[in-house]
Coordinates of C-alpha atoms in Angstrom, one line a residue:
X1 CA 50.1 83.9 -12.4
X2 CA 49.6 82.6 -8.8
X3 CA 46.5 80.6 -9.9
X4 CA 48.4 79.0 -12.8
X5 CA 51.3 78.0 -10.6
X6 CA 49.1 76.6 -7.8
X7 CA 47.0 74.6 -10.4
X8 CA 50.2 73.0 -11.7
X9 CA 51.7 72.4 -8.3
X10 CA 48.5 70.7 -7.0
X11 CA 48.2 68.6 -10.2
X12 CA 51.8 67.4 -10.0
X13 CA 51.5 66.6 -6.3
X14 CA 48.3 64.6 -7.0
X15 CA 50.0 62.6 -9.6
X16 CA 53.1 61.9 -7.4
X17 CA 50.9 60.8 -4.5
X18 CA 48.8 58.5 -6.8
X19 CA 52.0 56.9 -8.2
X20 CA 53.5 56.6 -4.7
X21 CA 50.3 54.7 -3.6
X22 CA 50.8 55.2 0.1
X23 CA 47.4 56.8 0.6
X24 CA 44.0 55.8 -0.8
X25 CA 43.6 57.4 -4.2
X26 CA 40.2 59.0 -3.4
X27 CA 41.8 60.7 -0.4
X28 CA 44.5 62.1 -2.7
X29 CA 42.2 63.5 -5.4
X30 CA 39.5 64.8 -3.0
X31 CA 42.2 66.6 -0.9
X32 CA 43.8 68.1 -4.1
X33 CA 40.3 69.0 -5.3
X34 CA 39.7 70.9 -2.1
X35 CA 43.1 72.7 -2.4
X36 CA 42.3 73.6 -6.0
X37 CA 39.0 75.1 -4.9
X38 CA 40.7 77.2 -2.2
X39 CA 44.0 78.3 -3.7
X40 CA 43.2 78.3 -7.5
X41 CA 39.5 79.3 -7.7
X42 CA 39.5 81.2 -4.4
X43 CA 42.8 82.9 -3.6
X44 CA 44.2 82.9 -7.2
X45 CA 41.3 83.6 -9.5
X46 CA 38.8 84.9 -6.9
X47 CA 36.1 83.5 -9.2
X48 CA 33.0 81.9 -7.8
X49 CA 31.8 81.4 -11.3
X50 CA 34.9 79.3 -12.3
X51 CA 34.3 77.1 -9.2
X52 CA 30.6 76.6 -10.0
X53 CA 31.4 75.9 -13.6
X54 CA 33.9 73.2 -12.6
X55 CA 31.5 71.6 -10.1
X56 CA 28.9 71.5 -13.0
X57 CA 26.1 70.3 -10.7
X58 CA 23.5 72.4 -12.6
X59 CA 24.0 70.3 -15.7
X60 CA 22.4 67.3 -14.0
X61 CA 19.0 69.1 -13.8
X62 CA 19.0 69.9 -17.5
X63 CA 16.9 67.7 -19.8
X64 CA 19.8 67.2 -22.2
X65 CA 21.8 65.5 -19.4
X66 CA 19.3 62.6 -19.5
X67 CA 17.8 62.9 -23.0
X68 CA 19.8 64.5 -25.8
X69 CA 17.9 63.6 -29.1
X70 CA 18.8 66.1 -31.8
X71 CA 21.5 67.8 -29.7
X72 CA 24.9 67.1 -28.3
X73 CA 25.3 65.7 -24.9
X74 CA 28.8 67.0 -24.8
X75 CA 30.3 68.4 -21.6
X76 CA 33.0 71.0 -22.1
X77 CA 34.6 71.1 -18.6
X78 CA 34.3 70.4 -14.9
X79 CA 33.1 67.4 -13.0
X80 CA 31.8 64.8 -15.6
X81 CA 28.7 63.7 -13.7
X82 CA 27.6 61.6 -16.7
X83 CA 30.7 59.4 -16.3
X84 CA 30.2 59.1 -12.6
X85 CA 26.5 58.2 -12.8
X86 CA 27.1 55.7 -15.6
X87 CA 29.9 54.0 -13.8
X88 CA 27.7 53.7 -10.7
X89 CA 24.9 52.1 -12.7
X90 CA 27.3 49.6 -14.3
X91 CA 28.8 48.7 -10.9
X92 CA 25.4 47.9 -9.6
X93 CA 24.6 45.7 -12.6
X94 CA 28.0 43.8 -12.4
X95 CA 27.5 43.2 -8.7
X96 CA 24.1 41.7 -9.5
X97 CA 25.6 39.5 -12.2
X98 CA 28.4 38.3 -9.8
X99 CA 25.8 37.5 -7.1
X100 CA 23.9 35.3 -9.6
X101 CA 27.1 33.4 -10.5
X102 CA 27.1 34.6 -14.1
X103 CA 30.9 34.9 -14.5
X104 CA 31.9 31.6 -13.0
X105 CA 29.3 29.7 -15.1
X106 CA 30.4 31.4 -18.3
X107 CA 34.1 30.7 -17.8
X108 CA 33.6 27.1 -16.8
X109 CA 31.2 26.5 -19.7
X110 CA 33.7 27.8 -22.2
X111 CA 36.5 25.7 -20.7
X112 CA 34.2 22.6 -21.1
X113 CA 33.5 23.6 -24.8
X114 CA 37.3 23.8 -25.2
X115 CA 37.4 20.1 -24.0
X116 CA 39.6 21.2 -21.1
X117 CA 42.6 21.5 -23.5
X118 CA 45.0 24.2 -22.0
X119 CA 46.0 25.7 -25.4
X120 CA 42.3 25.9 -26.4
X121 CA 41.4 27.4 -23.1
X122 CA 44.3 29.9 -23.5
X123 CA 42.9 31.2 -26.8
X124 CA 39.3 31.0 -25.7
X125 CA 39.9 33.0 -22.5
X126 CA 41.9 35.7 -24.5
X127 CA 38.8 36.2 -26.7
X128 CA 36.4 36.0 -23.7
X129 CA 38.5 38.6 -21.8
X130 CA 38.4 41.0 -24.7
X131 CA 34.7 40.5 -25.4
X132 CA 33.6 40.9 -21.8
X133 CA 35.8 44.0 -21.3
X134 CA 33.9 45.7 -24.1
X135 CA 30.9 45.9 -21.8
X136 CA 32.1 45.3 -18.3
X137 CA 34.8 46.9 -16.3
X138 CA 38.1 45.2 -17.0
X139 CA 38.9 44.9 -13.2
X140 CA 35.8 42.7 -12.8
X141 CA 36.6 40.7 -15.9
X142 CA 40.1 39.9 -14.7
X143 CA 39.0 39.2 -11.1
X144 CA 36.8 36.4 -12.2
X145 CA 38.8 35.1 -15.2
X146 CA 42.1 34.9 -13.2
X147 CA 40.3 33.0 -10.4
X148 CA 38.7 30.5 -12.8
X149 CA 42.0 30.2 -14.7
X150 CA 43.9 29.2 -11.5
X151 CA 41.1 26.8 -10.5
X152 CA 41.4 25.1 -13.9
X153 CA 45.2 25.2 -13.8
X154 CA 45.2 23.1 -10.5
X155 CA 42.8 20.6 -12.1
X156 CA 44.5 20.4 -15.6
X157 CA 48.1 20.8 -14.3
X158 CA 49.1 23.7 -16.5
X159 CA 50.9 27.0 -15.8
X160 CA 48.3 29.8 -15.4
X161 CA 50.8 32.7 -15.5
X162 CA 51.0 33.0 -19.4
X163 CA 47.2 32.7 -19.5
X164 CA 46.6 35.4 -16.9
X165 CA 49.0 37.8 -18.5
X166 CA 47.4 37.3 -21.9
X167 CA 43.9 37.8 -20.3
X168 CA 45.1 41.1 -18.8
X169 CA 46.4 42.4 -22.1
X170 CA 43.2 41.4 -24.0
X171 CA 41.0 42.9 -21.3
X172 CA 42.7 46.3 -21.8
X173 CA 42.5 45.8 -25.6
X174 CA 38.9 44.9 -25.5
X175 CA 38.2 47.9 -23.3
X176 CA 39.5 50.2 -26.0
X177 CA 36.8 49.0 -28.5
X178 CA 33.7 50.6 -26.9
X179 CA 32.7 53.7 -25.0
X180 CA 31.9 51.7 -21.8
X181 CA 34.8 49.4 -22.0
X182 CA 37.3 51.5 -20.1
X183 CA 37.0 54.6 -17.9
X184 CA 39.1 56.8 -20.2
X185 CA 36.7 56.0 -23.0
X186 CA 33.7 56.9 -20.9
X187 CA 35.3 60.2 -20.1
X188 CA 36.2 60.9 -23.7
X189 CA 32.8 59.9 -25.0
X190 CA 30.8 61.9 -22.5
X191 CA 33.1 64.9 -22.7
X192 CA 33.2 65.1 -26.5
X193 CA 29.7 63.9 -27.3
X194 CA 30.6 60.5 -29.0
X195 CA 28.3 57.5 -28.9
X196 CA 28.8 53.8 -28.3
X197 CA 28.6 53.2 -32.0
X198 CA 31.2 55.9 -32.8
X199 CA 33.7 54.0 -30.7
X200 CA 32.8 50.6 -32.2
X201 CA 33.2 51.9 -35.7
X202 CA 36.5 53.5 -34.9
X203 CA 38.5 52.2 -32.0
X204 CA 36.5 48.9 -32.2
X205 CA 37.7 48.3 -35.8
X206 CA 41.4 49.0 -34.8
X207 CA 40.9 46.8 -31.6
X208 CA 39.5 43.9 -33.7
X209 CA 42.5 44.0 -36.0
X210 CA 44.9 44.2 -33.1
X211 CA 43.2 41.4 -31.2
X212 CA 43.8 38.9 -34.1
X213 CA 47.4 39.9 -34.3
X214 CA 48.0 39.7 -30.5
X215 CA 46.3 36.3 -30.2
X216 CA 48.6 35.0 -32.9
X217 CA 51.6 36.6 -31.2
X218 CA 50.8 35.2 -27.7
X219 CA 49.9 31.8 -29.2
X220 CA 53.3 31.4 -30.9
X221 CA 55.3 32.9 -28.0
X222 CA 53.5 31.3 -25.0
X223 CA 51.8 28.1 -25.9
X224 CA 54.9 25.9 -25.3
X225 CA 55.2 27.2 -21.7
X226 CA 51.6 26.3 -20.7
X227 CA 52.1 22.7 -19.9
X228 CA 54.8 20.0 -19.9
X229 CA 53.6 17.1 -22.1
X230 CA 54.2 14.7 -19.2
X231 CA 51.6 16.6 -17.1
X232 CA 48.8 16.3 -19.7
X233 CA 45.5 15.2 -18.2
X234 CA 42.9 13.1 -19.9
X235 CA 39.9 15.5 -20.6
X236 CA 37.5 12.6 -19.9
X237 CA 38.7 12.3 -16.4
X238 CA 37.9 16.0 -15.6
X239 CA 35.2 16.6 -13.1
X240 CA 34.5 20.3 -12.8
X241 CA 31.1 21.2 -11.5
X242 CA 29.2 23.7 -13.6
X243 CA 26.0 24.7 -11.9
X244 CA 23.7 27.6 -11.3
X245 CA 22.4 27.9 -7.8
X246 CA 19.5 30.2 -8.5
X247 CA 18.2 30.0 -12.1
X248 CA 15.8 32.9 -11.7
X249 CA 18.6 35.3 -10.5
X250 CA 20.9 34.0 -13.3
X251 CA 18.3 34.6 -16.1
X252 CA 17.3 38.0 -14.7
X253 CA 20.9 39.3 -14.5
X254 CA 21.6 38.0 -18.0
X255 CA 18.5 39.8 -19.4
X256 CA 19.5 43.0 -17.6
X257 CA 23.0 42.8 -19.1
X258 CA 21.5 42.3 -22.6
X259 CA 19.2 45.3 -22.1
X260 CA 22.2 47.4 -21.1
X261 CA 24.0 46.3 -24.2
X262 CA 21.0 47.2 -26.5
X263 CA 20.5 50.6 -24.8
X264 CA 24.2 51.4 -25.2
X265 CA 24.3 50.4 -28.9
X266 CA 21.2 52.4 -29.7
X267 CA 21.6 55.4 -27.5
X268 CA 22.7 57.7 -30.3
X269 CA 19.5 56.9 -32.1
X270 CA 17.2 56.9 -29.1
X271 CA 18.7 60.1 -27.6
X272 CA 19.1 58.4 -24.2
X273 CA 22.3 59.5 -22.6
X274 CA 24.7 57.2 -20.8
X275 CA 23.7 58.9 -17.5
X276 CA 20.1 57.8 -18.1
X277 CA 21.2 54.3 -19.2
X278 CA 23.3 53.8 -16.1
X279 CA 20.6 55.0 -13.7
X280 CA 17.9 52.9 -15.5
X281 CA 20.0 49.7 -15.4
X282 CA 20.9 50.3 -11.7
X283 CA 17.2 50.7 -10.8
X284 CA 15.9 47.6 -12.6
X285 CA 18.9 45.6 -11.1
X286 CA 18.0 46.7 -7.6
X287 CA 14.2 46.1 -8.1
X288 CA 15.0 42.6 -9.5
X289 CA 17.4 41.8 -6.6
X290 CA 14.7 42.3 -4.0
X291 CA 16.0 41.8 -0.5
X292 CA 19.6 41.7 -1.9
X293 CA 19.3 45.3 -3.2
X294 CA 21.0 46.8 -0.1
X295 CA 23.8 44.3 -0.3
X296 CA 24.5 45.2 -3.9
X297 CA 24.5 48.9 -3.1
X298 CA 27.0 48.3 -0.3
X299 CA 29.3 46.4 -2.6
X300 CA 29.6 49.3 -5.1
X301 CA 33.1 50.9 -5.2
X302 CA 32.1 54.4 -4.0
X303 CA 35.8 55.2 -3.4
X304 CA 36.4 55.0 -7.2
X305 CA 33.5 57.4 -7.8
X306 CA 34.9 59.9 -5.2
X307 CA 38.3 59.5 -6.9
X308 CA 36.8 60.7 -10.1
X309 CA 35.1 63.7 -8.5
X310 CA 38.3 65.0 -7.0
X311 CA 40.2 64.3 -10.2
X312 CA 37.8 66.4 -12.3
X313 CA 38.0 69.3 -10.0
X314 CA 41.9 69.4 -10.2
X315 CA 41.8 69.1 -14.0
X316 CA 39.2 71.8 -14.0
X317 CA 41.7 74.1 -12.2
X318 CA 44.2 73.5 -15.0
X319 CA 41.6 74.2 -17.7
X320 CA 40.1 77.3 -16.1
X321 CA 43.6 78.9 -15.6
X322 CA 44.6 78.2 -19.2
X323 CA 47.5 75.8 -18.4
X324 CA 46.1 73.1 -20.8
X325 CA 46.0 75.6 -23.6
X326 CA 49.7 76.2 -23.2
X327 CA 50.3 72.5 -23.3
X328 CA 48.3 72.2 -26.5
X329 CA 50.2 75.1 -28.1
X330 CA 53.5 73.4 -27.2
X331 CA 52.4 70.1 -28.9
X332 CA 51.3 72.0 -32.0
X333 CA 54.7 73.9 -32.0
X334 CA 56.7 70.7 -31.7
X335 CA 54.8 68.9 -34.4
X336 CA 55.0 71.9 -36.7
X337 CA 51.4 71.5 -37.6
X338 CA 52.2 68.1 -39.2
X339 CA 49.1 66.0 -38.5
X340 CA 51.0 62.7 -38.8
X341 CA 53.6 63.8 -36.2
X342 CA 50.9 65.2 -33.9
X343 CA 48.9 62.0 -33.9
X344 CA 52.1 60.0 -33.3
X345 CA 53.0 62.3 -30.3
X346 CA 49.5 61.9 -28.8
X347 CA 49.5 58.1 -29.3
X348 CA 53.0 57.3 -27.9
X349 CA 53.0 59.9 -25.1
X350 CA 49.6 58.7 -24.0
X351 CA 50.8 55.1 -24.1
X352 CA 54.1 55.6 -22.3
X353 CA 52.5 57.9 -19.7
X354 CA 49.7 55.3 -19.1
X355 CA 52.3 52.6 -18.5
X356 CA 53.5 54.3 -15.3
X357 CA 50.6 56.6 -14.2
X358 CA 46.9 56.1 -13.9
X359 CA 45.3 56.5 -17.4
X360 CA 42.1 58.0 -16.0
X361 CA 43.6 61.3 -14.8
X362 CA 45.8 61.4 -17.9
X363 CA 42.9 61.1 -20.3
X364 CA 40.8 63.6 -18.3
X365 CA 43.8 66.0 -18.6
X366 CA 44.3 65.5 -22.3
X367 CA 40.7 66.0 -23.4
X368 CA 40.8 69.8 -23.3
X369 CA 44.3 69.7 -24.8
X370 CA 43.1 67.8 -27.9
X371 CA 40.0 70.0 -28.1
X372 CA 42.3 73.1 -28.2
X373 CA 44.6 71.4 -30.7
X374 CA 41.7 70.6 -33.0
X375 CA 40.6 74.3 -32.9
X376 CA 44.0 75.7 -33.5
X377 CA 45.6 73.3 -36.0
X378 CA 42.6 72.1 -38.1
X379 CA 43.3 68.4 -37.3
X380 CA 40.0 66.6 -36.8
X381 CA 39.0 66.3 -33.2
X382 CA 37.6 62.8 -33.5
X383 CA 40.9 61.5 -35.0
X384 CA 42.7 62.8 -31.9
X385 CA 40.0 61.4 -29.6
X386 CA 40.4 57.8 -31.1
X387 CA 44.2 58.2 -30.8
X388 CA 44.0 59.2 -27.2
X389 CA 41.6 56.4 -26.3
X390 CA 43.9 53.7 -27.9
X391 CA 47.1 55.2 -26.4
X392 CA 45.7 55.3 -22.9
X393 CA 43.9 52.0 -23.0
X394 CA 46.7 49.9 -24.7
X395 CA 49.7 51.7 -23.1
X396 CA 48.4 50.6 -19.7
X397 CA 49.3 47.0 -20.6
X398 CA 53.0 47.7 -20.7
X399 CA 53.8 47.5 -16.9
X400 CA 52.2 45.8 -13.9
X401 CA 51.0 49.2 -12.6
X402 CA 49.8 50.6 -15.9
X403 CA 46.1 49.7 -15.3
X404 CA 43.9 48.5 -12.5
X405 CA 43.3 45.2 -14.3
X406 CA 47.0 44.5 -14.3
X407 CA 47.3 45.0 -10.5
X408 CA 44.2 42.8 -9.8
X409 CA 45.4 40.0 -12.1
X410 CA 49.0 39.9 -10.7
X411 CA 47.6 40.1 -7.1
X412 CA 45.2 37.2 -7.7
X413 CA 48.0 35.1 -9.2
X414 CA 50.4 35.9 -6.4
X415 CA 47.9 35.0 -3.7
X416 CA 47.4 31.6 -5.3
X417 CA 51.1 30.8 -5.4
X418 CA 52.0 32.0 -8.9
X419 CA 54.0 35.3 -8.4
X420 CA 54.5 37.4 -11.5
X421 CA 57.6 39.7 -11.3
X422 CA 58.1 42.9 -13.1
X423 CA 60.7 41.3 -15.3
X424 CA 58.4 38.4 -16.3
X425 CA 55.5 40.7 -17.0
X426 CA 57.4 43.2 -19.0
X427 CA 59.3 40.6 -21.0
X428 CA 56.0 39.1 -22.2
X429 CA 53.8 42.2 -22.6
X430 CA 56.0 45.1 -23.6
X431 CA 56.7 43.6 -27.1
X432 CA 53.0 42.9 -27.5
X433 CA 52.1 46.4 -26.5
X434 CA 54.6 47.9 -28.9
X435 CA 53.2 45.7 -31.7
X436 CA 49.6 46.8 -31.1
X437 CA 50.5 50.5 -30.8
X438 CA 52.4 50.3 -34.1
X439 CA 49.5 48.6 -35.8
X440 CA 47.1 51.1 -34.4
X441 CA 49.2 54.0 -35.5
X442 CA 49.4 52.6 -39.1
X443 CA 45.6 52.1 -39.1
X444 CA 45.0 55.7 -37.9
X445 CA 47.4 57.1 -40.5
X446 CA 45.8 55.2 -43.4
X447 CA 42.2 55.6 -42.3
X448 CA 42.0 59.2 -41.1
X449 CA 45.0 61.2 -42.4

């Protein structure tokens, strides 16, 4: 009983400290991971085996970790090294693309194709945000999109706030469509053995339907607030420089990005795991960058990777002590075994929780819960996995602190003289989030149940 109580106390303390946001998140999870190792695995369970199983370092040296043709690459518990290695590889690639000026060029090129018309840019940047977030971390997407949006807003004299809020929402929505689009999806895919194409054919379809609906919603509710007719600028008078400083670096980073996309799309057929793909992409990016390789490595967000390691250890403590099984049994009891009610609970609880707490630890916690629910209730595991992915990815759009992309977008706008308050943000995006969640729930009910 002591081990179970300590696992819960440490987990709750970790969540409170993350939400409080007074200490760096990686310090919080690593400290709580150390406490879990000492008081849960050591004092409570007195099990070196449970600790070793949670660290899961041995799995890295197995062939199936890198190449899993004909077998599942699924990880049942512990530190998900596949997620961490894949994220590291993608971070290296994105830093290489940023160094080459890929994102600035792409945004400004699309603005030019839209004839520098604010409403057209508004719609185009929503689509661009969603598409880029399918393959690149949403934080990076918003960082560059928001900066370019503000730059264009100064030139074209339009209000960038509605555009930035719509970009944030669409980045979170686009991230739900693929396995590599959002960290919760990477964790779900690597933990349960789902491929890139599995996500595209399931959450991707729901995301595409939702994107069309949300673009129409934002178009009709926000377009009139973009620009006063008296501020309209003649597109022919616009002089925004679109240039590529180093064409070789630009083309190389673009080719590497396309290689990453192809490898991810085909990894279920080739048997190459996401850990292999992330490592391979990082290596060719570093080789291609030459003297800048060390600079790219220094720019990688290692604090986020440390955050993941500590998180997985704490969640491993809950799993090894059986706490998560109790939670799964409670959800099954509340739903009475009704699949529709169970899916609704997972979707809306995930969404509401992700609106206020980090969706990464929440999704990591819920994976063993839905695995247990599938084993005890007979509801298909994949259905619950897609529901969890959509709930955590979309729910984060509901508040300014629900996802990292939200924080980055609001911060970028505020620093440029366009503050976005909680009231303004929630008034615009809470209704949109509810609409998308309701559409997603209906799609899940009709397609899977």
